[in-house]
PDB file of C-alpha atoms (C1' of nucleotides) in Angstrom:
ATOM      1  CA  MET A   1       0.000   0.000   0.000  1.00 67.00           C
ATOM      2  CA  GLY A   2       2.512   2.672   1.036  1.00 74.00           C
ATOM      3  CA  VAL A   3       0.255   4.512   3.416  1.00 92.00           C
ATOM      4  CA  THR A   4       0.887   4.580   7.152  1.00 94.00           C
ATOM      5  CA  LYS A   5      -1.978   3.335   9.337  1.00 92.00           C
ATOM      6  CA  THR A   6      -2.034   6.364  11.603  1.00 95.00           C
ATOM      7  CA  GLU A   7      -5.432   5.513  13.058  1.00 95.00           C
ATOM      8  CA  ILE A   8      -4.113   2.639  15.141  1.00 96.00           C
ATOM      9  CA  PHE A   9      -1.496   4.731  16.919  1.00 97.00           C
ATOM     10  CA  THR A  10      -1.747   7.352  19.634  1.00 97.00           C
ATOM     11  CA  GLU A  11      -1.739  11.077  18.927  1.00 96.00           C
ATOM     12  CA  LYS A  12       1.675  11.379  20.544  1.00 95.00           C
ATOM     13  CA  GLN A  13       3.185   8.558  18.522  1.00 97.00           C
ATOM     14  CA  ASN A  14       1.918  10.079  15.297  1.00 97.00           C
ATOM     15  CA  GLN A  15       3.073  13.570  16.174  1.00 96.00           C
ATOM     16  CA  LEU A  16       6.536  12.397  17.128  1.00 97.00           C
ATOM     17  CA  ALA A  17       6.757  10.394  13.910  1.00 98.00           C
ATOM     18  CA  ILE A  18       5.747  13.403  11.803  1.00 97.00           C
ATOM     19  CA  VAL A  19       8.353  15.639  13.398  1.00 98.00           C
ATOM     20  CA  LEU A  20      11.060  13.016  13.076  1.00 98.00           C
ATOM     21  CA  LYS A  21      10.131  12.416   9.456  1.00 98.00           C
ATOM     22  CA  VAL A  22      10.648  16.068   8.653  1.00 98.00           C
ATOM     23  CA  LEU A  23      14.032  16.044  10.355  1.00 98.00           C
ATOM     24  CA  ALA A  24      15.020  12.746   8.737  1.00 98.00           C
ATOM     25  CA  HIS A  25      16.623  14.112   5.596  1.00 98.00           C
ATOM     26  CA  PRO A  26      20.246  15.262   5.254  1.00 98.00           C
ATOM     27  CA  ALA A  27      19.222  18.276   3.173  1.00 97.00           C
ATOM     28  CA  ARG A  28      16.839  19.508   5.838  1.00 97.00           C
ATOM     29  CA  ILE A  29      19.430  18.873   8.539  1.00 97.00           C
ATOM     30  CA  ALA A  30      21.941  20.823   6.454  1.00 96.00           C
ATOM     31  CA  ILE A  31      19.470  23.655   5.968  1.00 95.00           C
ATOM     32  CA  LEU A  32      18.792  23.909   9.700  1.00 95.00           C
ATOM     33  CA  GLU A  33      22.493  23.808  10.502  1.00 94.00           C
ATOM     34  CA  TYR A  34      23.237  26.449   7.908  1.00 93.00           C
ATOM     35  CA  ILE A  35      20.502  28.800   9.068  1.00 91.00           C
ATOM     36  CA  SER A  36      21.800  28.522  12.603  1.00 90.00           C
ATOM     37  CA  THR A  37      25.316  29.628  11.612  1.00 86.00           C
ATOM     38  CA  GLN A  38      24.145  32.776   9.872  1.00 80.00           C
ATOM     39  CA  GLU A  39      24.773  35.981  11.760  1.00 62.00           C
ATOM     40  CA  ALA A  40      22.066  37.936  10.032  1.00 57.00           C
ATOM     41  CA  CYS A  41      18.740  36.962   8.587  1.00 52.00           C
ATOM     42  CA  ILE A  42      19.790  36.891   4.958  1.00 57.00           C
ATOM     43  CA  CYS A  43      19.266  33.218   4.320  1.00 54.00           C
ATOM     44  CA  ASN A  44      18.720  33.041   0.587  1.00 74.00           C
ATOM     45  CA  ASP A  45      22.009  31.422  -0.298  1.00 85.00           C
ATOM     46  CA  ILE A  46      20.912  28.097   1.092  1.00 92.00           C
ATOM     47  CA  VAL A  47      20.685  26.834  -2.462  1.00 93.00           C
ATOM     48  CA  GLU A  48      24.369  27.489  -3.166  1.00 91.00           C
ATOM     49  CA  GLU A  49      25.426  26.252   0.250  1.00 93.00           C
ATOM     50  CA  VAL A  50      23.549  22.967   0.220  1.00 95.00           C
ATOM     51  CA  GLY A  51      24.052  22.116  -3.428  1.00 94.00           C
ATOM     52  CA  LEU A  52      20.591  21.074  -4.531  1.00 96.00           C
ATOM     53  CA  ALA A  53      18.491  22.779  -7.183  1.00 96.00           C
ATOM     54  CA  GLN A  54      16.414  25.757  -6.135  1.00 95.00           C
ATOM     55  CA  PRO A  55      13.010  24.058  -6.480  1.00 96.00           C
ATOM     56  CA  THR A  56      14.262  21.163  -4.372  1.00 97.00           C
ATOM     57  CA  ILE A  57      15.416  23.486  -1.596  1.00 96.00           C
ATOM     58  CA  SER A  58      12.130  25.344  -1.784  1.00 95.00           C
ATOM     59  CA  GLN A  59      10.335  22.043  -1.326  1.00 97.00           C
ATOM     60  CA  HIS A  60      12.433  21.122   1.710  1.00 97.00           C
ATOM     61  CA  LEU A  61      11.843  24.567   3.210  1.00 96.00           C
ATOM     62  CA  LYS A  62       8.130  24.026   2.728  1.00 96.00           C
ATOM     63  CA  GLU A  63       8.247  20.839   4.749  1.00 97.00           C
ATOM     64  CA  LEU A  64      10.149  22.547   7.540  1.00 96.00           C
ATOM     65  CA  LYS A  65       7.554  25.315   7.495  1.00 96.00           C
ATOM     66  CA  LYS A  66       4.725  22.783   7.535  1.00 96.00           C
ATOM     67  CA  ILE A  67       5.567  21.794  11.102  1.00 97.00           C
ATOM     68  CA  ASP A  68       6.396  25.394  11.995  1.00 95.00           C
ATOM     69  CA  LEU A  69      10.068  24.657  12.523  1.00 94.00           C
ATOM     70  CA  ILE A  70      11.142  27.657  10.486  1.00 93.00           C
ATOM     71  CA  SER A  71       9.492  30.876   9.494  1.00 90.00           C
ATOM     72  CA  GLY A  72      10.160  33.062   6.458  1.00 88.00           C
ATOM     73  CA  GLU A  73       9.940  36.803   6.518  1.00 85.00           C
ATOM     74  CA  ILE A  74      10.010  38.809   3.317  1.00 86.00           C
ATOM     75  CA  GLU A  75      13.073  41.026   3.267  1.00 84.00           C
ATOM     76  CA  GLY A  76      13.211  43.047   0.099  1.00 84.00           C
ATOM     77  CA  LYS A  77      13.084  40.692  -2.835  1.00 84.00           C
ATOM     78  CA  SER A  78      14.508  37.796  -0.875  1.00 88.00           C
ATOM     79  CA  ILE A  79      13.086  35.908   2.073  1.00 90.00           C
ATOM     80  CA  CYS A  80      14.703  35.477   5.451  1.00 88.00           C
ATOM     81  CA  TYR A  81      14.321  32.043   6.963  1.00 90.00           C
ATOM     82  CA  CYS A  82      14.725  31.595  10.663  1.00 89.00           C
ATOM     83  CA  ILE A  83      14.407  28.717  13.081  1.00 91.00           C
ATOM     84  CA  ASN A  84      11.325  28.970  15.260  1.00 91.00           C
ATOM     85  CA  LEU A  85      12.982  28.686  18.670  1.00 90.00           C
ATOM     86  CA  GLN A  86       9.786  27.878  20.512  1.00 92.00           C
ATOM     87  CA  LYS A  87       8.968  24.961  18.235  1.00 94.00           C
ATOM     88  CA  TRP A  88      12.596  23.913  18.296  1.00 94.00           C
ATOM     89  CA  LYS A  89      12.559  23.592  22.071  1.00 93.00           C
ATOM     90  CA  GLU A  90       9.163  21.919  21.964  1.00 94.00           C
ATOM     91  CA  ILE A  91      10.537  19.215  19.691  1.00 95.00           C
ATOM     92  CA  GLN A  92      13.624  18.872  21.828  1.00 94.00           C
ATOM     93  CA  GLN A  93      11.411  18.213  24.843  1.00 94.00           C
ATOM     94  CA  LEU A  94       9.208  15.812  22.914  1.00 94.00           C
ATOM     95  CA  LEU A  95      12.285  13.814  22.018  1.00 95.00           C
ATOM     96  CA  ASN A  96      13.730  14.017  25.505  1.00 92.00           C
ATOM     97  CA  SER A  97      10.643  12.570  27.118  1.00 92.00           C
ATOM     98  CA  PHE A  98      10.523   9.853  24.484  1.00 94.00           C
ATOM     99  CA  PHE A  99      14.099   8.884  25.221  1.00 92.00           C
ATOM    100  CA  LEU A 100      13.607   9.036  28.960  1.00 88.00           C
ATOM    101  CA  ASN A 101      10.390   7.033  28.945  1.00 86.00           C
ATOM    102  CA  THR A 102      11.669   4.450  26.537  1.00 86.00           C
ATOM    103  CA  GLN A 103      14.470   2.607  28.184  1.00 74.00           C
ATOM    104  CA  SER A 104      15.536  -0.931  28.200  1.00 60.00           C
ATOM    105  CA  ASN A 105      14.765  -2.912  31.305  1.00 60.00           C
ATOM    106  CA  CYS A 106      15.904  -6.301  30.171  1.00 56.00           C
ATOM    107  CA  CYS A 107      19.045  -8.046  28.861  1.00 55.00           C
TER     108      CYS A 107
ATOM    109  CA  MET B   1      14.270  10.451  -9.105  1.00 70.00           C
ATOM    110  CA  GLY B   2      13.237   9.714  -5.534  1.00 74.00           C
ATOM    111  CA  VAL B   3      16.769   9.015  -4.376  1.00 92.00           C
ATOM    112  CA  THR B   4      18.499  11.148  -1.758  1.00 94.00           C
ATOM    113  CA  LYS B   5      21.757  12.761  -2.892  1.00 93.00           C
ATOM    114  CA  THR B   6      23.785  11.550   0.056  1.00 95.00           C
ATOM    115  CA  GLU B   7      27.114  12.331  -1.575  1.00 95.00           C
ATOM    116  CA  ILE B   8      26.721  16.068  -1.165  1.00 96.00           C
ATOM    117  CA  PHE B   9      26.197  15.886   2.594  1.00 97.00           C
ATOM    118  CA  THR B  10      28.548  15.227   5.456  1.00 97.00           C
ATOM    119  CA  GLU B  11      28.895  11.849   7.111  1.00 96.00           C
ATOM    120  CA  LYS B  12      27.281  13.208  10.254  1.00 95.00           C
ATOM    121  CA  GLN B  13      24.322  14.673   8.429  1.00 97.00           C
ATOM    122  CA  ASN B  14      23.694  11.406   6.632  1.00 97.00           C
ATOM    123  CA  GLN B  15      24.057   9.308   9.763  1.00 96.00           C
ATOM    124  CA  LEU B  16      21.684  11.494  11.727  1.00 97.00           C
ATOM    125  CA  ALA B  17      19.179  11.378   8.881  1.00 98.00           C
ATOM    126  CA  ILE B  18      19.335   7.576   8.729  1.00 98.00           C
ATOM    127  CA  VAL B  19      18.726   7.196  12.456  1.00 98.00           C
ATOM    128  CA  LEU B  20      15.877   9.709  12.420  1.00 98.00           C
ATOM    129  CA  LYS B  21      14.324   7.983   9.430  1.00 98.00           C
ATOM    130  CA  VAL B  22      14.214   4.694  11.293  1.00 98.00           C
ATOM    131  CA  LEU B  23      12.592   6.366  14.295  1.00 98.00           C
ATOM    132  CA  ALA B  24      10.182   8.339  12.102  1.00 98.00           C
ATOM    133  CA  HIS B  25       7.346   5.834  12.004  1.00 98.00           C
ATOM    134  CA  PRO B  26       4.583   5.480  14.589  1.00 98.00           C
ATOM    135  CA  ALA B  27       4.746   1.684  14.431  1.00 98.00           C
ATOM    136  CA  ARG B  28       8.446   1.672  15.253  1.00 97.00           C
ATOM    137  CA  ILE B  29       7.915   4.212  18.020  1.00 97.00           C
ATOM    138  CA  ALA B  30       5.131   2.014  19.381  1.00 96.00           C
ATOM    139  CA  ILE B  31       7.344  -1.056  19.207  1.00 95.00           C
ATOM    140  CA  LEU B  32      10.147   0.646  21.109  1.00 95.00           C
ATOM    141  CA  GLU B  33       7.733   1.955  23.721  1.00 94.00           C
ATOM    142  CA  TYR B  34       6.159  -1.462  24.132  1.00 93.00           C
ATOM    143  CA  ILE B  35       9.461  -3.277  24.469  1.00 91.00           C
ATOM    144  CA  SER B  36      10.526  -0.814  27.134  1.00 90.00           C
ATOM    145  CA  THR B  37       7.448  -1.485  29.254  1.00 86.00           C
ATOM    146  CA  GLN B  38       8.030  -5.211  29.394  1.00 80.00           C
ATOM    147  CA  GLU B  39       9.361  -6.443  32.688  1.00 63.00           C
ATOM    148  CA  ALA B  40      11.025  -9.510  31.321  1.00 60.00           C
ATOM    149  CA  CYS B  41      12.539 -10.331  27.993  1.00 54.00           C
ATOM    150  CA  ILE B  42       9.523 -12.072  26.537  1.00 57.00           C
ATOM    151  CA  CYS B  43       8.610  -9.650  23.830  1.00 57.00           C
ATOM    152  CA  ASN B  44       6.837 -11.756  21.237  1.00 69.00           C
ATOM    153  CA  ASP B  45       3.345 -10.305  21.429  1.00 87.00           C
ATOM    154  CA  ILE B  46       4.262  -7.086  19.681  1.00 92.00           C
ATOM    155  CA  VAL B  47       2.006  -8.038  16.792  1.00 93.00           C
ATOM    156  CA  GLU B  48      -1.136  -8.143  18.939  1.00 91.00           C
ATOM    157  CA  GLU B  49      -0.122  -5.053  20.862  1.00 93.00           C
ATOM    158  CA  VAL B  50       0.619  -2.819  17.898  1.00 95.00           C
ATOM    159  CA  GLY B  51      -2.137  -4.045  15.595  1.00 94.00           C
ATOM    160  CA  LEU B  52      -0.325  -4.541  12.306  1.00 96.00           C
ATOM    161  CA  ALA B  53       0.067  -7.818  10.455  1.00 96.00           C
ATOM    162  CA  GLN B  54       2.913 -10.083  11.493  1.00 95.00           C
ATOM    163  CA  PRO B  55       4.996  -9.607   8.342  1.00 96.00           C
ATOM    164  CA  THR B  56       4.682  -5.856   8.707  1.00 97.00           C
ATOM    165  CA  ILE B  57       5.921  -5.948  12.296  1.00 96.00           C
ATOM    166  CA  SER B  58       8.741  -8.239  11.265  1.00 96.00           C
ATOM    167  CA  GLN B  59       9.746  -5.703   8.644  1.00 97.00           C
ATOM    168  CA  HIS B  60       9.742  -2.842  11.149  1.00 97.00           C
ATOM    169  CA  LEU B  61      11.786  -4.917  13.580  1.00 96.00           C
ATOM    170  CA  LYS B  62      14.274  -5.547  10.797  1.00 97.00           C
ATOM    171  CA  GLU B  63      14.741  -1.819  10.267  1.00 97.00           C
ATOM    172  CA  LEU B  64      15.269  -1.246  13.964  1.00 97.00           C
ATOM    173  CA  LYS B  65      17.827  -4.053  13.964  1.00 96.00           C
ATOM    174  CA  LYS B  66      19.541  -2.611  10.893  1.00 96.00           C
ATOM    175  CA  ILE B  67      20.803   0.358  12.898  1.00 97.00           C
ATOM    176  CA  ASP B  68      21.432  -1.865  15.927  1.00 95.00           C
ATOM    177  CA  LEU B  69      18.740  -0.201  18.001  1.00 94.00           C
ATOM    178  CA  ILE B  70      17.318  -3.523  19.122  1.00 93.00           C
ATOM    179  CA  SER B  71      18.680  -7.019  19.370  1.00 90.00           C
ATOM    180  CA  GLY B  72      16.798 -10.307  19.216  1.00 88.00           C
ATOM    181  CA  GLU B  73      17.774 -13.357  21.190  1.00 86.00           C
ATOM    182  CA  ILE B  74      16.203 -16.706  20.476  1.00 87.00           C
ATOM    183  CA  GLU B  75      14.310 -17.876  23.535  1.00 84.00           C
ATOM    184  CA  GLY B  76      12.693 -21.219  22.917  1.00 85.00           C
ATOM    185  CA  LYS B  77      10.458 -20.954  19.898  1.00 85.00           C
ATOM    186  CA  SER B  78      10.008 -17.234  20.252  1.00 88.00           C
ATOM    187  CA  ILE B  79      12.487 -14.399  19.990  1.00 90.00           C
ATOM    188  CA  CYS B  80      13.191 -11.897  22.697  1.00 89.00           C
ATOM    189  CA  TYR B  81      13.681  -8.376  21.480  1.00 90.00           C
ATOM    190  CA  CYS B  82      15.523  -5.852  23.588  1.00 89.00           C
ATOM    191  CA  ILE B  83      16.572  -2.256  23.167  1.00 91.00           C
ATOM    192  CA  ASN B  84      20.311  -1.878  22.732  1.00 91.00           C
ATOM    193  CA  LEU B  85      20.991   0.598  25.520  1.00 90.00           C
ATOM    194  CA  GLN B  86      24.406   1.603  24.260  1.00 92.00           C
ATOM    195  CA  LYS B  87      23.074   2.507  20.823  1.00 94.00           C
ATOM    196  CA  TRP B  88      20.079   4.133  22.426  1.00 94.00           C
ATOM    197  CA  LYS B  89      22.283   6.496  24.433  1.00 93.00           C
ATOM    198  CA  GLU B  90      24.506   7.062  21.413  1.00 94.00           C
ATOM    199  CA  ILE B  91      21.523   8.271  19.395  1.00 95.00           C
ATOM    200  CA  GLN B  92      20.332  10.385  22.281  1.00 94.00           C
ATOM    201  CA  GLN B  93      23.694  12.128  22.372  1.00 94.00           C
ATOM    202  CA  LEU B  94      23.768  12.529  18.616  1.00 94.00           C
ATOM    203  CA  LEU B  95      20.410  14.277  18.799  1.00 95.00           C
ATOM    204  CA  ASN B  96      21.396  16.352  21.796  1.00 92.00           C
ATOM    205  CA  SER B  97      24.464  17.763  20.124  1.00 92.00           C
ATOM    206  CA  PHE B  98      22.434  18.460  16.992  1.00 95.00           C
ATOM    207  CA  PHE B  99      19.884  20.394  18.995  1.00 92.00           C
ATOM    208  CA  LEU B 100      22.525  22.250  20.974  1.00 89.00           C
ATOM    209  CA  ASN B 101      24.605  23.171  17.946  1.00 87.00           C
ATOM    210  CA  THR B 102      21.653  24.198  15.871  1.00 86.00           C
ATOM    211  CA  GLN B 103      20.077  27.225  17.437  1.00 74.00           C
ATOM    212  CA  SER B 104      18.490  30.274  16.092  1.00 62.00           C
ATOM    213  CA  ASN B 105      20.472  33.474  16.275  1.00 60.00           C
ATOM    214  CA  CYS B 106      18.267  35.773  14.280  1.00 57.00           C
ATOM    215  CA  CYS B 107      14.699  37.099  14.337  1.00 58.00           C
TER     216      CYS B 107
ATOM    217  C1'  DT C   1       8.015 -37.811  12.349  1.00 79.80           C
ATOM    218  C1'  DT C   2       4.071 -34.947  12.602  1.00 79.80           C
ATOM    219  C1'  DT C   3       1.881 -30.941  14.492  1.00 79.80           C
ATOM    220  C1'  DA C   4       1.636 -26.474  16.385  1.00 79.80           C
ATOM    221  C1'  DT C   5       3.623 -22.008  17.206  1.00 79.80           C
ATOM    222  C1'  DA C   6       6.544 -18.063  16.235  1.00 79.80           C
ATOM    223  C1'  DT C   7       9.211 -15.381  13.214  1.00 79.80           C
ATOM    224  C1'  DA C   8      11.333 -14.332   8.552  1.00 79.80           C
ATOM    225  C1'  DT C   9      11.210 -13.811   3.605  1.00 79.80           C
ATOM    226  C1'  DT C  10       9.149 -13.066  -0.904  1.00 79.80           C
ATOM    227  C1'  DG C  11       6.304 -10.759  -4.086  1.00 79.80           C
ATOM    228  C1'  DC C  12       3.346  -7.300  -5.069  1.00 79.80           C
ATOM    229  C1'  DA C  13       0.058  -3.240  -5.033  1.00 79.80           C
ATOM    230  C1'  DA C  14      -0.704   1.372  -3.383  1.00 79.80           C
ATOM    231  C1'  DT C  15       1.166   5.456  -2.009  1.00 79.80           C
ATOM    232  C1'  DA C  16       5.000   8.693  -0.623  1.00 79.80           C
ATOM    233  C1'  DT C  17       9.343  10.947  -1.326  1.00 79.80           C
ATOM    234  C1'  DT C  18      13.067  13.085  -3.818  1.00 79.80           C
ATOM    235  C1'  DA C  19      14.822  15.855  -7.366  1.00 79.80           C
ATOM    236  C1'  DC C  20      14.589  18.963 -11.130  1.00 79.80           C
ATOM    237  C1'  DG C  21      13.159  21.529 -15.528  1.00 79.80           C
ATOM    238  C1'  DA C  22       9.817  24.743 -16.849  1.00 79.80           C
ATOM    239  C1'  DT C  23       7.205  28.311 -15.451  1.00 79.80           C
ATOM    240  C1'  DA C  24       4.666  31.503 -12.437  1.00 79.80           C
ATOM    241  C1'  DA C  25       4.648  35.021  -8.902  1.00 79.80           C
ATOM    242  C1'  DT C  26       6.628  38.842  -6.445  1.00 79.80           C
ATOM    243  C1'  DA C  27       9.252  42.836  -5.668  1.00 79.80           C
ATOM    244  C1'  DA C  28      13.127  46.037  -6.335  1.00 79.80           C
ATOM    245  C1'  DA C  29      15.654  48.648  -9.898  1.00 79.80           C
ATOM    246  C1'  DG C  30      16.001  51.026 -14.115  1.00 79.80           C
TER     247       DG C  30
ATOM    248  C1'  DC D   1       6.204  49.642 -17.865  1.00 79.80           C
ATOM    249  C1'  DT D   2      10.211  46.591 -18.451  1.00 79.80           C
ATOM    250  C1'  DT D   3      13.968  44.163 -16.662  1.00 79.80           C
ATOM    251  C1'  DT D   4      16.260  41.561 -13.157  1.00 79.80           C
ATOM    252  C1'  DA D   5      16.574  38.754  -9.124  1.00 79.80           C
ATOM    253  C1'  DT D   6      14.506  35.680  -5.822  1.00 79.80           C
ATOM    254  C1'  DT D   7      11.347  32.302  -4.336  1.00 79.80           C
ATOM    255  C1'  DA D   8       7.188  29.276  -5.205  1.00 79.80           C
ATOM    256  C1'  DT D   9       4.488  26.065  -7.819  1.00 79.80           C
ATOM    257  C1'  DC D  10       3.521  22.531 -11.344  1.00 79.80           C
ATOM    258  C1'  DG D  11       4.396  18.475 -13.697  1.00 79.80           C
ATOM    259  C1'  DT D  12       6.895  14.468 -14.024  1.00 79.80           C
ATOM    260  C1'  DA D  13      10.343  10.617 -13.637  1.00 79.80           C
ATOM    261  C1'  DA D  14      12.808   7.641 -10.591  1.00 79.80           C
ATOM    262  C1'  DT D  15      12.975   5.491  -6.420  1.00 79.80           C
ATOM    263  C1'  DA D  16      11.483   4.387  -1.539  1.00 79.80           C
ATOM    264  C1'  DT D  17       8.171   3.054   1.882  1.00 79.80           C
ATOM    265  C1'  DT D  18       4.239   0.733   3.789  1.00 79.80           C
ATOM    266  C1'  DG D  19       1.376  -3.129   4.372  1.00 79.80           C
ATOM    267  C1'  DC D  20      -0.124  -7.716   3.669  1.00 79.80           C
ATOM    268  C1'  DA D  21      -1.072 -12.513   1.681  1.00 79.80           C
ATOM    269  C1'  DA D  22       1.399 -16.461   0.759  1.00 79.80           C
ATOM    270  C1'  DT D  23       5.027 -19.083   1.939  1.00 79.80           C
ATOM    271  C1'  DA D  24       9.338 -20.532   4.117  1.00 79.80           C
ATOM    272  C1'  DT D  25      11.978 -21.507   8.208  1.00 79.80           C
ATOM    273  C1'  DA D  26      12.828 -22.966  12.876  1.00 79.80           C
ATOM    274  C1'  DT D  27      11.904 -24.829  17.233  1.00 79.80           C
ATOM    275  C1'  DA D  28       9.153 -27.196  20.811  1.00 79.80           C
ATOM    276  C1'  DA D  29       5.715 -30.511  21.833  1.00 79.80           C
ATOM    277  C1'  DA D  30       3.151 -34.636  20.947  1.00 79.80           C
TER     278       DA D  30
END
DNA sequence: TTTATATATTGCAATATTACGATAATAAAG
DNA sequence: CTTTATTATCGTAATATTGCAATATATAAA
């Protein structure tokens, strides 16, 4: 089939999976890392930095925006992408509690 | 195309993406959570617990094993699956450093 | 050896993802 | 208004993922 059976899982499990899925691509990891190193907000050279075609980067940015991980503000004719710190920390906590709650207790 | 251009990314970016991809499915999250709640090592009722067909669960377990996140020991006619704590902590650290290094400094 | 139980593998259909060329949309500059 | 630069969208090809029925494999019990 190719479609995930979300209905049999909990809200939390699905949400965590969605967030992880967005993060689970080297290009999107690279984009996030690159944005974070930029002093100013001028983040329109992601295309050159990452090395994928412009439509591909645009698509990846869209996915990051979809879960509110980054936000884009129009700055002249370019757009400034920034990490949404609140969401960032939210995800960090989501992952932390997952890792803390899920521990081995055998073997 | 549909194939990720791994060659243009760093080793770290690719590794992180692979690990996140494995975790990025509600069924695999559910499996890990279920295994962690089991007192003993007898973890062969994952199929009933999660609610997917047996071959599907087997496939998900295979992916978790592929990155060494779980290990399966033969115990009679069933197999005991356990979380690999060392790998678990390794991933946790990998994620932690990613989240610490990647922070917003604009907007 | 036969039967029952548990897990793995194979093969396949449905859907999702990745990447990019072509093109549209938007806004500053001339 | 036209041109230029930047980002978004559309359409499409190649590949990956998800899920399951059918079947294979392996081990314990009878």
